[in-house]
Amino acid sequence: GDSVTQMEGPVTLSEEAFLTINCTYTATGYPSLFWYVQYPGEGLQLLLKATKADDKGSNKGFEATYRKETTSFHLEKGSVQVSDSAVYFCALSDHGSGNTGKLIFGQGTTLQVKP
Amino acid sequence: GAGVSQSPRYKVAKRGQDVALRCDPISGHVSLFWYQQALGQGPEFLTYFQNEAQLDKSGLPSDRFFAERPEGSVSTLKIQRTQQEDSAVYLCASSLAGADEQFFGPGTRLTVL
């Protein structure tokens, strides 16, 4: 079945450092790919998405490119801030024939940014 | 309300008790999903509704889990004879028909003693 694998955390960075969180997926169809973020004490929020190969999703300085050839959707940010400290989840959904569009999540990566 | 709401936010149950978790989706959202998130893990799909119809319940872990959405709006997830392994955060999400973005509620943290 479809699955998502993301790098284990925690990831600890200093403010203004470059961030990469790796995510790879397996899917039989043509899924949409997502990054969700969970800030401390808050619910899951959509950070960015990409719906087809070579699309780049971006939001709040974060970017991720849908790479079909490497089945990857790595999250990057050029300069992290303390306020980016959160748990990040990579996910996919497949709206193909017979599919409900349910999300399949990776296990999450905790990011800690120190001042 | 503006977002998805869930109640209660926290629930402590003794093993063997029945619990009911409520989800109020965003008004007008046809699709409703339930997920289970164990500590330190990503959410896992439980069940999906389109309006009042439960179209996918493949993720429900046992027949102790039951979900309903009788009028196509509010949904209830019921767990009978709770076990310690049911301890988790239960998330509800809603979306527009055919849309791929899901909006999540804050979750209900269930602890079974």
PDB file of C-alpha atoms in Angstrom:
ATOM      1  CA  GLY A   1       0.000   0.000   0.000  1.00  0.00           C
ATOM      2  CA  ASP A   2       0.890   3.659  -0.161  1.00  0.00           C
ATOM      3  CA  SER A   3       3.328   4.923   2.463  1.00  0.00           C
ATOM      4  CA  VAL A   4       5.422   7.917   3.514  1.00  0.00           C
ATOM      5  CA  THR A   5       8.829   7.873   5.156  1.00  0.00           C
ATOM      6  CA  GLN A   6      10.445  10.944   6.657  1.00  0.00           C
ATOM      7  CA  MET A   7      13.695  11.521   8.449  1.00  0.00           C
ATOM      8  CA  GLU A   8      13.755  10.881  12.134  1.00  0.00           C
ATOM      9  CA  GLY A   9      14.158  13.719  14.555  1.00  0.00           C
ATOM     10  CA  PRO A  10      14.602  15.655  16.545  1.00  0.00           C
ATOM     11  CA  VAL A  11      16.361  18.134  14.326  1.00  0.00           C
ATOM     12  CA  THR A  12      18.065  20.880  16.318  1.00  0.00           C
ATOM     13  CA  LEU A  13      19.243  24.007  14.518  1.00  0.00           C
ATOM     14  CA  SER A  14      20.425  27.467  15.408  1.00  0.00           C
ATOM     15  CA  GLU A  15      18.379  30.434  14.262  1.00  0.00           C
ATOM     16  CA  GLU A  16      19.033  31.411  10.621  1.00  0.00           C
ATOM     17  CA  ALA A  17      20.354  27.955   9.747  1.00  0.00           C
ATOM     18  CA  PHE A  18      19.277  26.100   6.595  1.00  0.00           C
ATOM     19  CA  LEU A  19      16.655  23.406   7.063  1.00  0.00           C
ATOM     20  CA  THR A  20      16.044  20.219   5.126  1.00  0.00           C
ATOM     21  CA  ILE A  21      13.609  17.528   6.225  1.00  0.00           C
ATOM     22  CA  ASN A  22      13.640  14.540   3.910  1.00  0.00           C
ATOM     23  CA  CYS A  23      10.461  12.801   2.797  1.00  0.00           C
ATOM     24  CA  THR A  24      10.024   9.927   0.373  1.00  0.00           C
ATOM     25  CA  TYR A  25       6.867   8.123  -0.618  1.00  0.00           C
ATOM     26  CA  THR A  26       5.555   5.020  -2.322  1.00  0.00           C
ATOM     27  CA  ALA A  27       2.272   5.163  -4.187  1.00  0.00           C
ATOM     28  CA  THR A  28       0.583   3.167  -6.908  1.00  0.00           C
ATOM     29  CA  GLY A  29      -1.275   6.151  -8.362  1.00  0.00           C
ATOM     30  CA  TYR A  30      -0.552   9.844  -8.776  1.00  0.00           C
ATOM     31  CA  PRO A  31      -0.861  11.305  -5.301  1.00  0.00           C
ATOM     32  CA  SER A  32      -0.940  14.849  -4.067  1.00  0.00           C
ATOM     33  CA  LEU A  33       1.789  15.597  -1.551  1.00  0.00           C
ATOM     34  CA  PHE A  34       1.576  17.741   1.563  1.00  0.00           C
ATOM     35  CA  TRP A  35       3.524  19.098   4.473  1.00  0.00           C
ATOM     36  CA  TYR A  36       1.519  19.675   7.646  1.00  0.00           C
ATOM     37  CA  VAL A  37       2.849  21.413  10.750  1.00  0.00           C
ATOM     38  CA  GLN A  38       1.825  21.007  14.364  1.00  0.00           C
ATOM     39  CA  TYR A  39       2.913  23.844  16.634  1.00  0.00           C
ATOM     40  CA  PRO A  40       3.057  23.156  20.379  1.00  0.00           C
ATOM     41  CA  GLY A  41      -0.455  22.963  21.807  1.00  0.00           C
ATOM     42  CA  GLU A  42      -2.120  23.463  18.434  1.00  0.00           C
ATOM     43  CA  GLY A  43      -3.788  21.314  15.797  1.00  0.00           C
ATOM     44  CA  LEU A  44      -2.404  20.190  12.459  1.00  0.00           C
ATOM     45  CA  GLN A  45      -2.152  22.947   9.858  1.00  0.00           C
ATOM     46  CA  LEU A  46      -1.459  22.638   6.175  1.00  0.00           C
ATOM     47  CA  LEU A  47       1.922  24.224   5.410  1.00  0.00           C
ATOM     48  CA  LEU A  48       2.172  23.589   1.675  1.00  0.00           C
ATOM     49  CA  LYS A  49       1.168  21.167  -1.039  1.00  0.00           C
ATOM     50  CA  ALA A  50       1.929  20.014  -4.578  1.00  0.00           C
ATOM     51  CA  THR A  51      -0.470  18.119  -6.772  1.00  0.00           C
ATOM     52  CA  LYS A  52       1.656  16.884  -9.666  1.00  0.00           C
ATOM     53  CA  ALA A  53       5.230  16.119 -10.633  1.00  0.00           C
ATOM     54  CA  ASP A  54       7.662  19.068 -10.685  1.00  0.00           C
ATOM     55  CA  ASP A  55       5.200  21.326  -8.859  1.00  0.00           C
ATOM     56  CA  LYS A  56       6.746  23.395  -6.071  1.00  0.00           C
ATOM     57  CA  GLY A  57       4.711  24.203  -3.001  1.00  0.00           C
ATOM     58  CA  SER A  58       5.730  27.185  -0.897  1.00  0.00           C
ATOM     59  CA  ASN A  59       4.517  29.058   2.162  1.00  0.00           C
ATOM     60  CA  LYS A  60       6.085  31.118   4.973  1.00  0.00           C
ATOM     61  CA  GLY A  61       9.545  30.691   3.451  1.00  0.00           C
ATOM     62  CA  PHE A  62       9.238  26.896   3.276  1.00  0.00           C
ATOM     63  CA  GLU A  63       9.454  25.084  -0.066  1.00  0.00           C
ATOM     64  CA  ALA A  64       9.104  21.528  -1.332  1.00  0.00           C
ATOM     65  CA  THR A  65       9.263  20.157  -4.882  1.00  0.00           C
ATOM     66  CA  TYR A  66       7.336  17.086  -6.042  1.00  0.00           C
ATOM     67  CA  ARG A  67      10.011  14.814  -7.538  1.00  0.00           C
ATOM     68  CA  LYS A  68       8.447  11.831  -9.239  1.00  0.00           C
ATOM     69  CA  GLU A  69      11.760  10.378 -10.400  1.00  0.00           C
ATOM     70  CA  THR A  70      13.063  10.124  -6.840  1.00  0.00           C
ATOM     71  CA  THR A  71       9.610   9.817  -5.200  1.00  0.00           C
ATOM     72  CA  SER A  72      10.555  12.611  -2.846  1.00  0.00           C
ATOM     73  CA  PHE A  73       9.083  15.805  -1.386  1.00  0.00           C
ATOM     74  CA  HIS A  74      11.810  17.257   0.813  1.00  0.00           C
ATOM     75  CA  LEU A  75      10.980  20.315   2.918  1.00  0.00           C
ATOM     76  CA  GLU A  76      13.458  23.208   2.888  1.00  0.00           C
ATOM     77  CA  LYS A  77      13.801  26.649   4.411  1.00  0.00           C
ATOM     78  CA  GLY A  78      16.725  28.946   3.927  1.00  0.00           C
ATOM     79  CA  SER A  79      16.739  30.590   7.343  1.00  0.00           C
ATOM     80  CA  VAL A  80      14.797  29.126  10.250  1.00  0.00           C
ATOM     81  CA  GLN A  81      13.418  31.095  13.173  1.00  0.00           C
ATOM     82  CA  VAL A  82      12.679  30.073  16.748  1.00  0.00           C
ATOM     83  CA  SER A  83       8.984  30.311  15.884  1.00  0.00           C
ATOM     84  CA  ASP A  84       9.429  27.466  13.354  1.00  0.00           C
ATOM     85  CA  SER A  85       9.913  25.004  16.213  1.00  0.00           C
ATOM     86  CA  ALA A  86       7.191  22.415  15.685  1.00  0.00           C
ATOM     87  CA  VAL A  87       6.510  18.895  14.454  1.00  0.00           C
ATOM     88  CA  TYR A  88       6.414  18.551  10.670  1.00  0.00           C
ATOM     89  CA  PHE A  89       4.488  15.794   8.895  1.00  0.00           C
ATOM     90  CA  CYS A  90       4.826  14.748   5.278  1.00  0.00           C
ATOM     91  CA  ALA A  91       1.675  13.220   3.815  1.00  0.00           C
ATOM     92  CA  LEU A  92       0.092  12.016   0.596  1.00  0.00           C
ATOM     93  CA  SER A  93      -3.423  11.546  -0.660  1.00  0.00           C
ATOM     94  CA  ASP A  94      -4.700   9.844  -3.738  1.00  0.00           C
ATOM     95  CA  HIS A  95      -7.946  11.023  -5.266  1.00  0.00           C
ATOM     96  CA  GLY A  96      -7.753   8.470  -8.042  1.00  0.00           C
ATOM     97  CA  SER A  97     -10.620   6.194  -8.992  1.00  0.00           C
ATOM     98  CA  GLY A  98     -12.079   4.509  -5.941  1.00  0.00           C
ATOM     99  CA  ASN A  99      -9.927   6.441  -3.492  1.00  0.00           C
ATOM    100  CA  THR A 100     -11.375   8.613  -0.761  1.00  0.00           C
ATOM    101  CA  GLY A 101      -8.586  11.136  -0.551  1.00  0.00           C
ATOM    102  CA  LYS A 102      -7.561   9.999   2.907  1.00  0.00           C
ATOM    103  CA  LEU A 103      -4.185  11.263   4.056  1.00  0.00           C
ATOM    104  CA  ILE A 104      -1.291   8.897   4.695  1.00  0.00           C
ATOM    105  CA  PHE A 105       1.253  10.489   7.025  1.00  0.00           C
ATOM    106  CA  GLY A 106       4.887   9.981   7.834  1.00  0.00           C
ATOM    107  CA  GLN A 107       5.868   9.613  11.464  1.00  0.00           C
ATOM    108  CA  GLY A 108       6.700  13.288  11.939  1.00  0.00           C
ATOM    109  CA  THR A 109       9.937  15.182  12.476  1.00  0.00           C
ATOM    110  CA  THR A 110      10.410  17.451  15.475  1.00  0.00           C
ATOM    111  CA  LEU A 111      12.297  20.662  14.740  1.00  0.00           C
ATOM    112  CA  GLN A 112      13.865  22.660  17.549  1.00  0.00           C
ATOM    113  CA  VAL A 113      15.342  26.030  16.680  1.00  0.00           C
ATOM    114  CA  LYS A 114      17.582  27.628  19.287  1.00  0.00           C
ATOM    115  CA  PRO A 115      18.245  31.360  19.472  1.00  0.00           C
TER     116      PRO A 115
ATOM    117  CA  GLY B   1     -17.620  28.359  14.086  1.00  0.00           C
ATOM    118  CA  ALA B   2     -14.787  29.119  11.769  1.00  0.00           C
ATOM    119  CA  GLY B   3     -12.910  25.866  12.155  1.00  0.00           C
ATOM    120  CA  VAL B   4     -13.334  22.205  13.021  1.00  0.00           C
ATOM    121  CA  SER B   5     -14.180  21.705  16.674  1.00  0.00           C
ATOM    122  CA  GLN B   6     -13.908  18.562  18.751  1.00  0.00           C
ATOM    123  CA  SER B   7     -15.150  17.661  22.198  1.00  0.00           C
ATOM    124  CA  PRO B   8     -14.145  16.765  24.746  1.00  0.00           C
ATOM    125  CA  ARG B   9     -10.552  17.911  24.379  1.00  0.00           C
ATOM    126  CA  TYR B  10      -9.418  15.413  27.013  1.00  0.00           C
ATOM    127  CA  LYS B  11     -11.031  12.197  28.127  1.00  0.00           C
ATOM    128  CA  VAL B  12      -9.886   9.756  30.785  1.00  0.00           C
ATOM    129  CA  ALA B  13     -11.627   6.394  30.790  1.00  0.00           C
ATOM    130  CA  LYS B  14     -11.244   3.277  32.850  1.00  0.00           C
ATOM    131  CA  ARG B  15     -10.554   0.146  30.866  1.00  0.00           C
ATOM    132  CA  GLY B  16     -13.812  -1.367  29.743  1.00  0.00           C
ATOM    133  CA  GLN B  17     -15.766   1.884  29.623  1.00  0.00           C
ATOM    134  CA  ASP B  18     -17.462   3.186  26.491  1.00  0.00           C
ATOM    135  CA  VAL B  19     -16.537   6.642  25.171  1.00  0.00           C
ATOM    136  CA  ALA B  20     -18.021   8.983  22.568  1.00  0.00           C
ATOM    137  CA  LEU B  21     -15.977  11.640  20.799  1.00  0.00           C
ATOM    138  CA  ARG B  22     -17.649  14.451  18.905  1.00  0.00           C
ATOM    139  CA  CYS B  23     -16.599  16.355  15.797  1.00  0.00           C
ATOM    140  CA  ASP B  24     -18.195  19.505  14.388  1.00  0.00           C
ATOM    141  CA  PRO B  25     -16.835  20.054  10.869  1.00  0.00           C
ATOM    142  CA  ILE B  26     -16.645  23.331   8.994  1.00  0.00           C
ATOM    143  CA  SER B  27     -20.100  24.267   7.737  1.00  0.00           C
ATOM    144  CA  GLY B  28     -20.643  23.085   4.180  1.00  0.00           C
ATOM    145  CA  HIS B  29     -17.811  20.557   4.216  1.00  0.00           C
ATOM    146  CA  VAL B  30     -19.082  17.361   2.669  1.00  0.00           C
ATOM    147  CA  SER B  31     -16.136  15.146   3.528  1.00  0.00           C
ATOM    148  CA  LEU B  32     -15.219  14.152   7.065  1.00  0.00           C
ATOM    149  CA  PHE B  33     -12.294  12.020   8.195  1.00  0.00           C
ATOM    150  CA  TRP B  34     -11.286  10.504  11.531  1.00  0.00           C
ATOM    151  CA  TYR B  35      -7.636   9.751  12.338  1.00  0.00           C
ATOM    152  CA  GLN B  36      -5.880   8.186  15.321  1.00  0.00           C
ATOM    153  CA  GLN B  37      -2.509   9.587  16.413  1.00  0.00           C
ATOM    154  CA  ALA B  38      -0.470   7.543  18.852  1.00  0.00           C
ATOM    155  CA  LEU B  39       2.203   9.299  20.887  1.00  0.00           C
ATOM    156  CA  GLY B  40       5.183  10.210  18.738  1.00  0.00           C
ATOM    157  CA  GLN B  41       3.585   8.931  15.537  1.00  0.00           C
ATOM    158  CA  GLY B  42       1.818  10.393  12.543  1.00  0.00           C
ATOM    159  CA  PRO B  43      -1.967  10.281  12.308  1.00  0.00           C
ATOM    160  CA  GLU B  44      -3.469   7.089  10.906  1.00  0.00           C
ATOM    161  CA  PHE B  45      -6.712   6.985   8.962  1.00  0.00           C
ATOM    162  CA  LEU B  46      -9.733   5.450  10.651  1.00  0.00           C
ATOM    163  CA  THR B  47     -12.822   6.244   8.594  1.00  0.00           C
ATOM    164  CA  TYR B  48     -14.327   8.580   5.991  1.00  0.00           C
ATOM    165  CA  PHE B  49     -17.777  10.072   5.445  1.00  0.00           C
ATOM    166  CA  GLN B  50     -19.230  11.810   2.444  1.00  0.00           C
ATOM    167  CA  ASN B  51     -22.257  13.593   3.829  1.00  0.00           C
ATOM    168  CA  GLU B  52     -24.021  10.955   5.962  1.00  0.00           C
ATOM    169  CA  ALA B  53     -22.609   7.975   4.082  1.00  0.00           C
ATOM    170  CA  GLN B  54     -19.673   6.131   5.588  1.00  0.00           C
ATOM    171  CA  LEU B  55     -17.740   5.245   2.443  1.00  0.00           C
ATOM    172  CA  ASP B  56     -14.569   3.876   3.970  1.00  0.00           C
ATOM    173  CA  LYS B  57     -14.091   2.303   7.382  1.00  0.00           C
ATOM    174  CA  SER B  58     -11.062   0.259   6.495  1.00  0.00           C
ATOM    175  CA  GLY B  59      -8.902   1.900   9.162  1.00  0.00           C
ATOM    176  CA  LEU B  60     -11.067   1.083  12.153  1.00  0.00           C
ATOM    177  CA  PRO B  61      -8.881  -1.218  14.266  1.00  0.00           C
ATOM    178  CA  SER B  62     -11.628  -3.431  15.645  1.00  0.00           C
ATOM    179  CA  ASP B  63     -15.381  -3.835  15.853  1.00  0.00           C
ATOM    180  CA  ARG B  64     -15.240  -1.906  19.127  1.00  0.00           C
ATOM    181  CA  PHE B  65     -14.863   1.253  17.048  1.00  0.00           C
ATOM    182  CA  PHE B  66     -17.964   2.749  15.489  1.00  0.00           C
ATOM    183  CA  ALA B  67     -18.541   6.093  13.766  1.00  0.00           C
ATOM    184  CA  GLU B  68     -21.647   7.853  12.558  1.00  0.00           C
ATOM    185  CA  ARG B  69     -22.708  11.089  10.907  1.00  0.00           C
ATOM    186  CA  PRO B  70     -26.482  10.768  10.749  1.00  0.00           C
ATOM    187  CA  GLU B  71     -27.345  14.183   9.329  1.00  0.00           C
ATOM    188  CA  GLY B  72     -24.245  14.769   7.289  1.00  0.00           C
ATOM    189  CA  SER B  73     -22.792  17.317   9.680  1.00  0.00           C
ATOM    190  CA  VAL B  74     -21.713  16.429  13.230  1.00  0.00           C
ATOM    191  CA  SER B  75     -19.939  13.099  13.599  1.00  0.00           C
ATOM    192  CA  THR B  76     -19.397  10.873  16.607  1.00  0.00           C
ATOM    193  CA  LEU B  77     -16.685   8.278  17.052  1.00  0.00           C
ATOM    194  CA  LYS B  78     -17.621   5.700  19.652  1.00  0.00           C
ATOM    195  CA  ILE B  79     -15.256   3.242  21.246  1.00  0.00           C
ATOM    196  CA  GLN B  80     -16.764   0.409  23.228  1.00  0.00           C
ATOM    197  CA  ARG B  81     -15.034  -1.484  26.028  1.00  0.00           C
ATOM    198  CA  THR B  82     -11.941   0.720  25.833  1.00  0.00           C
ATOM    199  CA  GLN B  83      -8.508  -0.865  26.117  1.00  0.00           C
ATOM    200  CA  GLN B  84      -5.184   0.690  27.061  1.00  0.00           C
ATOM    201  CA  GLU B  85      -3.995   0.477  23.452  1.00  0.00           C
ATOM    202  CA  ASP B  86      -6.832   2.843  22.492  1.00  0.00           C
ATOM    203  CA  SER B  87      -5.003   5.662  24.276  1.00  0.00           C
ATOM    204  CA  ALA B  88      -4.217   8.226  21.574  1.00  0.00           C
ATOM    205  CA  VAL B  89      -5.247  11.567  20.161  1.00  0.00           C
ATOM    206  CA  TYR B  90      -8.273  11.264  17.887  1.00  0.00           C
ATOM    207  CA  LEU B  91      -8.320  13.828  15.112  1.00  0.00           C
ATOM    208  CA  CYS B  92     -11.216  14.893  12.955  1.00  0.00           C
ATOM    209  CA  ALA B  93     -10.763  16.649   9.621  1.00  0.00           C
ATOM    210  CA  SER B  94     -13.190  18.031   7.059  1.00  0.00           C
ATOM    211  CA  SER B  95     -12.942  19.184   3.477  1.00  0.00           C
ATOM    212  CA  LEU B  96     -15.003  20.375   0.562  1.00  0.00           C
ATOM    213  CA  ALA B  97     -16.175  17.764  -1.917  1.00  0.00           C
ATOM    214  CA  GLY B  98     -13.287  16.650  -4.110  1.00  0.00           C
ATOM    215  CA  ALA B  99     -10.830  19.017  -2.454  1.00  0.00           C
ATOM    216  CA  ASP B 100      -7.477  17.674  -1.347  1.00  0.00           C
ATOM    217  CA  GLU B 101      -6.943  20.086   1.548  1.00  0.00           C
ATOM    218  CA  GLN B 102      -8.257  18.826   4.849  1.00  0.00           C
ATOM    219  CA  PHE B 103      -8.838  21.083   7.852  1.00  0.00           C
ATOM    220  CA  PHE B 104      -8.102  19.504  11.204  1.00  0.00           C
ATOM    221  CA  GLY B 105      -9.671  19.961  14.590  1.00  0.00           C
ATOM    222  CA  PRO B 106      -7.594  20.226  17.787  1.00  0.00           C
ATOM    223  CA  GLY B 107      -8.141  16.567  18.618  1.00  0.00           C
ATOM    224  CA  THR B 108      -9.395  14.645  21.628  1.00  0.00           C
ATOM    225  CA  ARG B 109      -6.721  13.104  23.815  1.00  0.00           C
ATOM    226  CA  LEU B 110      -8.042   9.799  25.169  1.00  0.00           C
ATOM    227  CA  THR B 111      -6.275   8.133  28.067  1.00  0.00           C
ATOM    228  CA  VAL B 112      -7.422   4.680  29.092  1.00  0.00           C
ATOM    229  CA  LEU B 113      -6.314   3.624  32.549  1.00  0.00           C
TER     230      LEU B 113
END
